[in-house]
């Protein structure tokens, strides 16, 4: 599982101050959160070219995947790319940053709204809006009048979460996103945040970690791959 091993090495170096040489040649016993059943299943998917769009003749469409146990934060499976693996090369599951788009709606708009007392069947506006020149549109270029928060989420409408974030206050959305462990820059502090508009973007790891909050009763546990590290004599030298 080369990409998972890469991540173990990175974590051991960054989190516990070990060197690459110590990890590879120090006789250490590293206990991980890996779930072989999940990892094997993901590996099989990534070997199946029919599961991915066709790229150029000389270039694969790239992808990364990460699975996190929401109750422990343990990374159970991870793949950082397709095609030939480069040792400690670029990992698209943990290092790639892309616009999160609609996956940000529950984090930036709907969660803080529920915290402010809104209900999932409260009516939200889905009609043309213009907020200081910002005019979001729905994917289907249509308007649906009034929709419930539930309908807006299920159909991934764009206007309702922007309208909602503006109505309750942008500061609540910013605060919620940052509590989900996502670092924002000053230029991200605008209503486009509701639709995942970010100056830099976010990694699959950060987004998976944020979403693990929901199945874990609102508590987010930091993602990690290493449980503990023992030296050659069996002494625990690092522990999550």
Tab-separated table of N, CA, C and O in Angstrom, residues 8-105:
chain	number	residue	atom	x	y	z
A	8	UNK	N	2.377	7.402	6.334
A	8	UNK	CA	2.915	7.024	7.644
A	8	UNK	C	4.268	7.699	7.871
A	8	UNK	O	4.536	8.252	8.947
A	9	UNK	N	5.114	7.646	6.845
A	9	UNK	CA	6.445	8.262	6.956
A	9	UNK	C	6.316	9.765	7.194
A	9	UNK	O	6.974	10.329	8.083
A	10	UNK	N	5.436	10.413	6.403
A	10	UNK	CA	5.227	11.864	6.567
A	10	UNK	C	4.755	12.192	7.978
A	10	UNK	O	5.242	13.137	8.614
A	11	UNK	N	3.810	11.413	8.470
A	11	UNK	CA	3.245	11.683	9.798
A	11	UNK	C	4.280	11.455	10.899
A	11	UNK	O	4.357	12.218	11.867
A	12	UNK	N	5.077	10.408	10.744
A	12	UNK	CA	6.111	10.123	11.743
A	12	UNK	C	7.138	11.256	11.801
A	12	UNK	O	7.621	11.624	12.880
A	13	UNK	N	7.441	11.832	10.643
A	13	UNK	CA	8.409	12.934	10.579
A	13	UNK	C	7.798	14.225	11.124
A	13	UNK	O	8.383	14.899	11.979
A	14	UNK	N	6.594	14.562	10.636
A	14	UNK	CA	5.979	15.845	11.008
A	14	UNK	C	5.416	15.846	12.418
A	14	UNK	O	5.547	16.828	13.151
A	15	UNK	N	4.766	14.746	12.816
A	15	UNK	CA	4.079	14.710	14.110
A	15	UNK	C	5.011	14.322	15.253
A	15	UNK	O	4.878	14.821	16.364
A	16	UNK	N	5.965	13.440	14.962
A	16	UNK	CA	6.765	12.870	16.058
A	16	UNK	C	8.264	13.155	15.945
A	16	UNK	O	9.057	12.640	16.740
A	17	UNK	N	8.655	13.955	14.933
A	17	UNK	CA	10.040	14.419	14.865
A	17	UNK	C	11.061	13.371	14.489
A	17	UNK	O	12.264	13.553	14.738
A	18	UNK	N	10.634	12.277	13.892
A	18	UNK	CA	11.586	11.260	13.445
A	18	UNK	C	12.157	11.646	12.081
A	18	UNK	O	11.600	12.483	11.379
A	19	UNK	N	13.262	11.035	11.707
A	19	UNK	CA	13.814	11.254	10.372
A	19	UNK	C	13.370	10.115	9.467
A	19	UNK	O	12.961	9.048	9.948
A	20	UNK	N	13.475	10.334	8.157
A	20	UNK	CA	13.107	9.273	7.211
A	20	UNK	C	13.960	8.026	7.469
A	20	UNK	O	13.472	6.902	7.428
A	21	UNK	N	15.237	8.246	7.736
A	21	UNK	CA	16.157	7.126	7.977
A	21	UNK	C	15.751	6.321	9.212
A	21	UNK	O	15.796	5.086	9.210
A	22	UNK	N	15.332	7.031	10.262
A	22	UNK	CA	14.897	6.333	11.487
A	22	UNK	C	13.657	5.481	11.209
A	22	UNK	O	13.546	4.356	11.695
A	23	UNK	N	12.729	6.029	10.417
A	23	UNK	CA	11.492	5.306	10.125
A	23	UNK	C	11.790	4.062	9.284
A	23	UNK	O	11.251	2.979	9.534
A	24	UNK	N	12.664	4.210	8.281
A	24	UNK	CA	12.923	3.119	7.344
A	24	UNK	C	13.927	2.101	7.873
A	24	UNK	O	13.844	0.922	7.543
A	25	UNK	N	14.875	2.562	8.700
A	25	UNK	CA	15.980	1.662	9.089
A	25	UNK	C	16.190	1.547	10.597
A	25	UNK	O	17.172	0.957	11.029
A	26	UNK	N	15.301	2.123	11.389
A	26	UNK	CA	15.535	2.163	12.828
A	26	UNK	C	14.994	0.983	13.613
A	26	UNK	O	15.002	1.000	14.846
A	27	UNK	N	14.489	-0.037	12.924
A	27	UNK	CA	13.950	-1.203	13.628
A	27	UNK	C	12.686	-0.899	14.414
A	27	UNK	O	12.358	-1.587	15.387
A	28	UNK	N	11.971	0.127	13.999
A	28	UNK	CA	10.764	0.550	14.730
A	28	UNK	C	9.571	-0.343	14.389
A	28	UNK	O	9.496	-0.929	13.316
A	29	UNK	N	8.644	-0.419	15.341
A	29	UNK	CA	7.357	-1.075	15.102
A	29	UNK	C	6.306	0.033	15.076
A	29	UNK	O	6.073	0.688	16.093
A	30	UNK	N	5.698	0.237	13.911
A	30	UNK	CA	4.702	1.309	13.767
A	30	UNK	C	3.317	0.685	13.617
A	30	UNK	O	3.064	-0.072	12.683
A	31	UNK	N	2.462	0.974	14.582
A	31	UNK	CA	1.085	0.459	14.576
A	31	UNK	C	0.178	1.518	13.942
A	31	UNK	O	0.226	2.680	14.337
A	32	UNK	N	-0.620	1.088	12.968
A	32	UNK	CA	-1.400	2.059	12.195
A	32	UNK	C	-2.900	1.819	12.295
A	32	UNK	O	-3.357	0.833	12.863
A	33	UNK	N	-3.649	2.741	11.694
A	33	UNK	CA	-5.116	2.674	11.660
A	33	UNK	C	-5.618	1.993	10.385
A	33	UNK	O	-6.822	1.963	10.119
A	34	UNK	N	-4.716	1.472	9.572
A	34	UNK	CA	-5.073	0.857	8.297
A	34	UNK	C	-6.095	-0.264	8.468
A	34	UNK	O	-5.970	-1.105	9.354
A	35	UNK	N	-7.114	-0.252	7.595
A	35	UNK	CA	-8.072	-1.358	7.520
A	35	UNK	C	-7.845	-2.041	6.165
A	35	UNK	O	-8.240	-1.511	5.125
A	36	UNK	N	-7.191	-3.214	6.154
A	36	UNK	CA	-6.834	-3.846	4.880
A	36	UNK	C	-8.028	-4.120	3.965
A	36	UNK	O	-7.900	-4.042	2.740
A	37	UNK	N	-9.183	-4.429	4.536
A	37	UNK	CA	-10.364	-4.709	3.708
A	37	UNK	C	-10.767	-3.475	2.903
A	37	UNK	O	-11.042	-3.553	1.697
A	38	UNK	N	-10.790	-2.320	3.563
A	38	UNK	CA	-11.150	-1.078	2.871
A	38	UNK	C	-10.044	-0.689	1.883
A	38	UNK	O	-10.308	-0.335	0.734
A	39	UNK	N	-8.794	-0.770	2.340
A	39	UNK	CA	-7.669	-0.390	1.487
A	39	UNK	C	-7.627	-1.258	0.217
A	39	UNK	O	-7.442	-0.747	-0.879
A	40	UNK	N	-7.816	-2.558	0.380
A	40	UNK	CA	-7.801	-3.453	-0.787
A	40	UNK	C	-8.921	-3.111	-1.763
A	40	UNK	O	-8.734	-3.157	-2.985
A	41	UNK	N	-10.094	-2.783	-1.223
A	41	UNK	CA	-11.232	-2.428	-2.081
A	41	UNK	C	-10.924	-1.165	-2.890
A	41	UNK	O	-11.213	-1.093	-4.092
A	42	UNK	N	-10.310	-0.174	-2.231
A	42	UNK	CA	-9.970	1.076	-2.927
A	42	UNK	C	-8.887	0.814	-3.975
A	42	UNK	O	-8.946	1.344	-5.088
A	43	UNK	N	-7.909	0.002	-3.614
A	43	UNK	CA	-6.834	-0.332	-4.563
A	43	UNK	C	-7.427	-0.959	-5.826
A	43	UNK	O	-7.001	-0.658	-6.947
A	44	UNK	N	-8.424	-1.840	-5.650
A	44	UNK	CA	-9.055	-2.498	-6.795
A	44	UNK	C	-9.773	-1.491	-7.685
A	44	UNK	O	-9.690	-1.557	-8.906
A	45	UNK	N	-10.477	-0.548	-7.056
A	45	UNK	CA	-11.178	0.494	-7.822
A	45	UNK	C	-10.180	1.297	-8.647
A	45	UNK	O	-10.395	1.579	-9.827
A	46	UNK	N	-9.056	1.647	-8.033
A	46	UNK	CA	-8.079	2.504	-8.710
A	46	UNK	C	-7.325	1.772	-9.822
A	46	UNK	O	-6.727	2.404	-10.683
A	47	UNK	N	-7.386	0.441	-9.810
A	47	UNK	CA	-6.758	-0.330	-10.899
A	47	UNK	C	-7.710	-0.500	-12.081
A	47	UNK	O	-7.293	-0.908	-13.161
A	48	UNK	N	-8.987	-0.201	-11.868
A	48	UNK	CA	-9.998	-0.382	-12.906
A	48	UNK	C	-10.150	0.916	-13.710
A	48	UNK	O	-10.763	1.879	-13.256
A	49	UNK	N	-9.611	0.915	-14.908
A	49	UNK	CA	-9.607	2.136	-15.724
A	49	UNK	C	-11.013	2.577	-16.110
A	49	UNK	O	-11.249	3.745	-16.396
A	50	UNK	N	-11.969	1.642	-16.109
A	50	UNK	CA	-13.338	1.991	-16.484
A	50	UNK	C	-14.042	2.827	-15.420
A	50	UNK	O	-15.101	3.400	-15.678
A	51	UNK	N	-13.457	2.908	-14.232
A	51	UNK	CA	-14.063	3.688	-13.146
A	51	UNK	C	-13.746	5.179	-13.263
A	51	UNK	O	-14.271	5.986	-12.508
A	52	UNK	N	-12.866	5.540	-14.204
A	52	UNK	CA	-12.413	6.931	-14.308
A	52	UNK	C	-12.609	7.461	-15.724
A	52	UNK	O	-12.583	6.696	-16.690
A	53	UNK	N	-12.797	8.770	-15.865
A	53	UNK	CA	-12.888	9.350	-17.211
A	53	UNK	C	-11.575	9.117	-17.966
A	53	UNK	O	-10.524	8.975	-17.362
A	54	UNK	N	-11.687	9.112	-19.289
A	54	UNK	CA	-10.490	8.901	-20.098
A	54	UNK	C	-9.706	10.200	-20.203
A	54	UNK	O	-10.270	11.261	-20.437
A	55	UNK	N	-8.395	10.122	-20.012
A	55	UNK	CA	-7.540	11.300	-20.121
A	55	UNK	C	-6.918	11.395	-21.497
A	55	UNK	O	-7.378	10.776	-22.457
A	56	UNK	N	-5.847	12.176	-21.605
A	56	UNK	CA	-5.094	12.258	-22.847
A	56	UNK	C	-4.303	10.965	-23.032
A	56	UNK	O	-4.124	10.198	-22.098
A	57	UNK	N	-3.793	10.748	-24.233
A	57	UNK	CA	-3.066	9.510	-24.513
A	57	UNK	C	-1.846	9.354	-23.611
A	57	UNK	O	-1.447	8.252	-23.265
A	58	UNK	N	-1.244	10.486	-23.236
A	58	UNK	CA	-0.029	10.429	-22.418
A	58	UNK	C	-0.277	10.826	-20.965
A	58	UNK	O	0.652	11.006	-20.197
A	59	UNK	N	-1.544	10.983	-20.577
A	59	UNK	CA	-1.814	11.497	-19.230
A	59	UNK	C	-3.107	10.913	-18.656
A	59	UNK	O	-4.163	10.985	-19.285
A	60	UNK	N	-2.999	10.333	-17.458
A	60	UNK	CA	-4.181	9.802	-16.768
A	60	UNK	C	-4.945	10.932	-16.099
A	60	UNK	O	-4.347	11.890	-15.601
A	61	UNK	N	-6.279	10.806	-16.065
A	61	UNK	CA	-7.066	11.665	-15.183
A	61	UNK	C	-6.699	11.252	-13.758
A	61	UNK	O	-6.781	10.074	-13.405
A	62	UNK	N	-6.295	12.211	-12.946
A	62	UNK	CA	-5.786	11.868	-11.612
A	62	UNK	C	-6.868	11.960	-10.540
A	62	UNK	O	-7.910	12.586	-10.725
A	63	UNK	N	-6.601	11.325	-9.419
A	63	UNK	CA	-7.587	11.247	-8.340
A	63	UNK	C	-6.897	10.853	-7.046
A	63	UNK	O	-5.794	10.298	-7.064
A	64	UNK	N	-7.533	11.167	-5.940
A	64	UNK	CA	-7.062	10.720	-4.632
A	64	UNK	C	-8.263	10.325	-3.793
A	64	UNK	O	-9.372	10.805	-4.022
A	65	UNK	N	-8.061	9.426	-2.845
A	65	UNK	CA	-9.171	8.968	-1.996
A	65	UNK	C	-8.692	8.750	-0.571
A	65	UNK	O	-7.550	8.318	-0.349
A	66	UNK	N	-9.564	9.060	0.376
A	66	UNK	CA	-9.213	8.844	1.783
A	66	UNK	C	-10.458	8.429	2.559
A	66	UNK	O	-11.550	8.934	2.306
A	67	UNK	N	-10.289	7.483	3.454
A	67	UNK	CA	-11.377	7.004	4.317
A	67	UNK	C	-10.963	7.201	5.772
A	67	UNK	O	-9.844	6.845	6.151
A	68	UNK	N	-11.872	7.759	6.571
A	68	UNK	CA	-11.577	8.048	7.978
A	68	UNK	C	-12.632	7.419	8.866
A	68	UNK	O	-13.835	7.518	8.581
A	69	UNK	N	-12.198	6.773	9.927
A	69	UNK	CA	-13.127	6.274	10.949
A	69	UNK	C	-13.570	7.483	11.776
A	69	UNK	O	-12.760	8.081	12.482
A	70	UNK	N	-14.861	7.869	11.701
A	70	UNK	CA	-15.285	9.106	12.358
A	70	UNK	C	-15.165	9.096	13.871
A	70	UNK	O	-14.997	10.145	14.490
A	71	UNK	N	-15.225	7.925	14.495
A	71	UNK	CA	-15.182	7.897	15.964
A	71	UNK	C	-13.759	8.008	16.510
A	71	UNK	O	-13.553	8.451	17.638
A	72	UNK	N	-12.757	7.634	15.690
A	72	UNK	CA	-11.370	7.689	16.171
A	72	UNK	C	-10.517	8.684	15.407
A	72	UNK	O	-9.461	9.090	15.887
A	73	UNK	N	-10.942	9.062	14.211
A	73	UNK	CA	-10.103	9.895	13.345
A	73	UNK	C	-9.053	9.076	12.603
A	73	UNK	O	-8.240	9.625	11.871
A	74	UNK	N	-9.084	7.756	12.791
A	74	UNK	CA	-8.093	6.890	12.153
A	74	UNK	C	-8.294	6.816	10.650
A	74	UNK	O	-9.406	6.603	10.177
A	75	UNK	N	-7.205	7.005	9.902
A	75	UNK	CA	-7.269	6.880	8.444
A	75	UNK	C	-7.230	5.394	8.109
A	75	UNK	O	-6.206	4.726	8.299
A	76	UNK	N	-8.354	4.868	7.629
A	76	UNK	CA	-8.461	3.430	7.386
A	76	UNK	C	-7.990	3.037	5.995
A	76	UNK	O	-7.629	1.889	5.754
A	77	UNK	N	-8.014	3.982	5.056
A	77	UNK	CA	-7.531	3.698	3.704
A	77	UNK	C	-7.155	5.006	3.033
A	77	UNK	O	-7.729	6.061	3.335
A	78	UNK	N	-6.188	4.918	2.116
A	78	UNK	CA	-5.704	6.132	1.463
A	78	UNK	C	-5.027	5.764	0.149
A	78	UNK	O	-4.219	4.836	0.098
A	79	UNK	N	-5.377	6.484	-0.899
A	79	UNK	CA	-4.669	6.362	-2.178
A	79	UNK	C	-4.415	7.775	-2.686
A	79	UNK	O	-5.322	8.609	-2.710
A	80	UNK	N	-3.183	8.022	-3.090
A	80	UNK	CA	-2.793	9.384	-3.464
A	80	UNK	C	-2.699	9.651	-4.943
A	80	UNK	O	-2.316	10.750	-5.346
A	81	UNK	N	-3.034	8.667	-5.769
A	81	UNK	CA	-2.962	8.913	-7.198
A	81	UNK	C	-3.141	7.651	-8.014
A	81	UNK	O	-3.229	6.546	-7.477
A	82	UNK	N	-3.196	7.818	-9.318
A	82	UNK	CA	-3.317	6.703	-10.250
A	82	UNK	C	-2.016	6.548	-11.032
A	82	UNK	O	-1.234	7.478	-11.142
A	83	UNK	N	-1.822	5.342	-11.576
A	83	UNK	CA	-0.625	5.110	-12.383
A	83	UNK	C	0.583	4.785	-11.522
A	83	UNK	O	0.461	4.346	-10.379
A	84	UNK	N	1.751	5.037	-12.070
A	84	UNK	CA	2.996	4.674	-11.390
A	84	UNK	C	3.202	5.502	-10.127
A	84	UNK	O	3.008	6.714	-10.131
A	85	UNK	N	3.575	4.831	-9.052
A	85	UNK	CA	3.779	5.497	-7.767
A	85	UNK	C	5.222	5.969	-7.632
A	85	UNK	O	6.151	5.261	-8.002
A	86	UNK	N	5.388	7.178	-7.104
A	86	UNK	CA	6.717	7.703	-6.803
A	86	UNK	C	6.886	7.754	-5.291
A	86	UNK	O	6.022	8.317	-4.598
A	87	UNK	N	7.950	7.187	-4.783
A	87	UNK	CA	8.169	7.152	-3.335
A	87	UNK	C	8.149	8.560	-2.751
A	87	UNK	O	8.883	9.441	-3.182
A	88	UNK	N	7.256	8.770	-1.774
A	88	UNK	CA	7.071	10.057	-1.119
A	88	UNK	C	6.832	11.190	-2.111
A	88	UNK	O	7.241	12.328	-1.912
A	89	UNK	N	6.150	10.831	-3.217
A	89	UNK	CA	5.815	11.836	-4.223
A	89	UNK	C	4.561	12.599	-3.825
A	89	UNK	O	4.123	12.567	-2.673
A	90	UNK	N	3.954	13.281	-4.797
A	90	UNK	CA	2.782	14.108	-4.520
A	90	UNK	C	1.592	13.216	-4.180
A	90	UNK	O	1.263	12.295	-4.917
A	91	UNK	N	0.952	13.506	-3.050
A	91	UNK	CA	-0.164	12.700	-2.567
A	91	UNK	C	-1.460	13.500	-2.744
A	91	UNK	O	-1.693	14.482	-2.033
A	92	UNK	N	-2.298	13.067	-3.672
A	92	UNK	CA	-3.513	13.836	-3.980
A	92	UNK	C	-4.596	13.697	-2.925
A	92	UNK	O	-5.561	14.458	-2.927
A	93	UNK	N	-4.471	12.745	-2.022
A	93	UNK	CA	-5.451	12.611	-0.940
A	93	UNK	C	-5.178	13.600	0.186
A	93	UNK	O	-6.095	14.060	0.854
A	94	UNK	N	-3.897	13.924	0.383
A	94	UNK	CA	-3.533	14.755	1.538
A	94	UNK	C	-2.944	16.113	1.157
A	94	UNK	O	-3.022	17.056	1.942
A	95	UNK	N	-2.366	16.227	-0.035
A	95	UNK	CA	-1.655	17.462	-0.402
A	95	UNK	C	-2.341	18.283	-1.482
A	95	UNK	O	-2.092	19.479	-1.597
A	96	UNK	N	-3.203	17.641	-2.260
A	96	UNK	CA	-3.887	18.358	-3.339
A	96	UNK	C	-4.884	19.361	-2.766
A	96	UNK	O	-5.601	19.044	-1.823
A	97	UNK	N	-4.938	20.565	-3.337
A	97	UNK	CA	-5.940	21.547	-2.914
A	97	UNK	C	-6.784	21.931	-4.115
A	97	UNK	O	-6.269	22.361	-5.137
A	98	UNK	N	-8.091	21.746	-3.966
A	98	UNK	CA	-9.048	22.085	-5.015
A	98	UNK	C	-10.268	22.762	-4.394
A	98	UNK	O	-10.519	22.628	-3.208
A	99	UNK	N	-11.035	23.460	-5.224
A	99	UNK	CA	-12.250	24.108	-4.746
A	99	UNK	C	-13.236	23.030	-4.278
A	99	UNK	O	-13.523	22.102	-5.035
A	100	UNK	N	-13.779	23.147	-3.068
A	100	UNK	CA	-14.698	22.120	-2.561
A	100	UNK	C	-16.110	22.222	-3.131
A	100	UNK	O	-16.913	21.308	-2.965
A	101	UNK	N	-16.421	23.338	-3.768
A	101	UNK	CA	-17.732	23.536	-4.402
A	101	UNK	C	-18.875	23.235	-3.424
A	101	UNK	O	-18.819	23.624	-2.262
A	102	UNK	N	-19.889	22.492	-3.878
A	102	UNK	CA	-21.118	22.328	-3.097
A	102	UNK	C	-20.932	21.541	-1.807
A	102	UNK	O	-21.802	21.585	-0.942
A	103	UNK	N	-19.815	20.808	-1.676
A	103	UNK	CA	-19.599	20.085	-0.422
A	103	UNK	C	-19.434	21.043	0.752
A	103	UNK	O	-19.522	20.634	1.910
A	104	UNK	N	-19.212	22.321	0.468
A	104	UNK	CA	-19.054	23.309	1.538
A	104	UNK	C	-20.398	23.796	2.088
A	104	UNK	O	-20.458	24.340	3.202
A	105	UNK	N	-21.491	23.577	1.348
A	105	UNK	CA	-22.789	24.119	1.774
A	105	UNK	C	-23.198	23.671	3.186
A	105	UNK	O	-23.610	24.503	3.998
